[in-house]
Every structure is written in structure tokens, then in C-alpha cells.
Amino acid sequence: MTQDADLKTVIRARMERTGETYTAAQAAVLALPPPEVTRAVDEIARLVRPFVDGERIVSIPVKRRRRVAVLLHLLSRFEIGRSYAESEVTAILGAAHEDHAWLRRELVNYRYLHRDSGIYRVTTSVPERDATEAQEIPVDEAAFLRSLRTHRGQVQAPG
């Protein structure tokens, strides 16, 4: 009951602010990403900001948590469900940084990209992590990966 009342309050506030009908305001509110997704996306943007200039990565972070944030940022340049030839992955990563081979290797090593016979795909499930590797992940990894699948338009390059 409380959640319904809270939702209605948010919808009515949006109606007042935008002049939308209840149905339009409700659809807009329900289309927003969950708070954990927004937090994860914002955290990645904050962590990569010092290392990015426009579409280019100007330097690779030394600290692993920030390095993984850069990898997650790069992952948003790939389409979920699409297969990529190695040359396509090289082109996407090469547009971001000259060391595309290292970036590709790291994306595979962290299991964000799956490689099979020279074909690459974005991993659709959250990779299992041991305790050491889990310490290197800067955000709610599951929420960020969910943002790539369901709220692609919400994942923006930092700026």
C-alpha cells in the first residue's frame, strides 16, 4: 500500500511539473531505471571522468577498480546479443585507445566479453568472481550490466 501511495505521489508530482496526463506521467516514471542501476551508472561515470576526453581514453588507470570502471564504460559501446568479429572489436576499442589488444584481452579476462573461435559477444550474465577479483569491481556489477540490457539510453559517456 505504501509503495502504491509513494508511486502515485511521484506520478502526480511529475504531472504537476510537466503538465502530462496521469497515464503519460505514469509511463515515464515506470520507464526510469531502478535506483541501484542509476547509482551504478553514475559511479562508473564518476570513476572514468579523469581518464576520458570525449570518446577517447587518454590514460589507463593504474588502480584496478578504476581500470575495471573503464572496461565497463567501454562495454557500453557494444550491443547485447550481437556477435562481433575480432576486427570489429579492434575497431571499437581502437577508437577509444591505441592499445586495443590490451583492452580486448582485459574485457575477455574479466569475462565481460566472451570469445569463441574469433567471435566476440557481450556476456549476458554476471560473471562469477572470487574474493580477490570481487574487490576490483567498483560498483554493483549486476546493476550496471542490467543497465546495458534494459536502459541503454540511460548509459551516457561522462562529460
CSV table of C-alpha atoms in Angstrom, one decimal, residues 103-115:
chain,number,residue,atom,x,y,z
A,103,LEU,CA,41.7,-3.6,-23.7
A,104,ARG,CA,40.2,-6.6,-25.6
A,105,ARG,CA,42.2,-9.0,-23.5
A,106,GLU,CA,41.1,-7.3,-20.3
A,107,LEU,CA,37.4,-7.4,-21.4
A,108,VAL,CA,37.8,-11.1,-22.0
A,109,ASN,CA,39.8,-11.8,-18.8
A,110,TYR,CA,37.1,-10.0,-16.7
A,111,ARG,CA,34.5,-12.1,-18.6
A,112,TYR,CA,32.7,-9.0,-19.9
A,113,LEU,CA,33.3,-10.3,-23.5
A,114,HIS,CA,33.1,-13.9,-24.4
A,115,ARG,CA,35.4,-15.1,-27.2
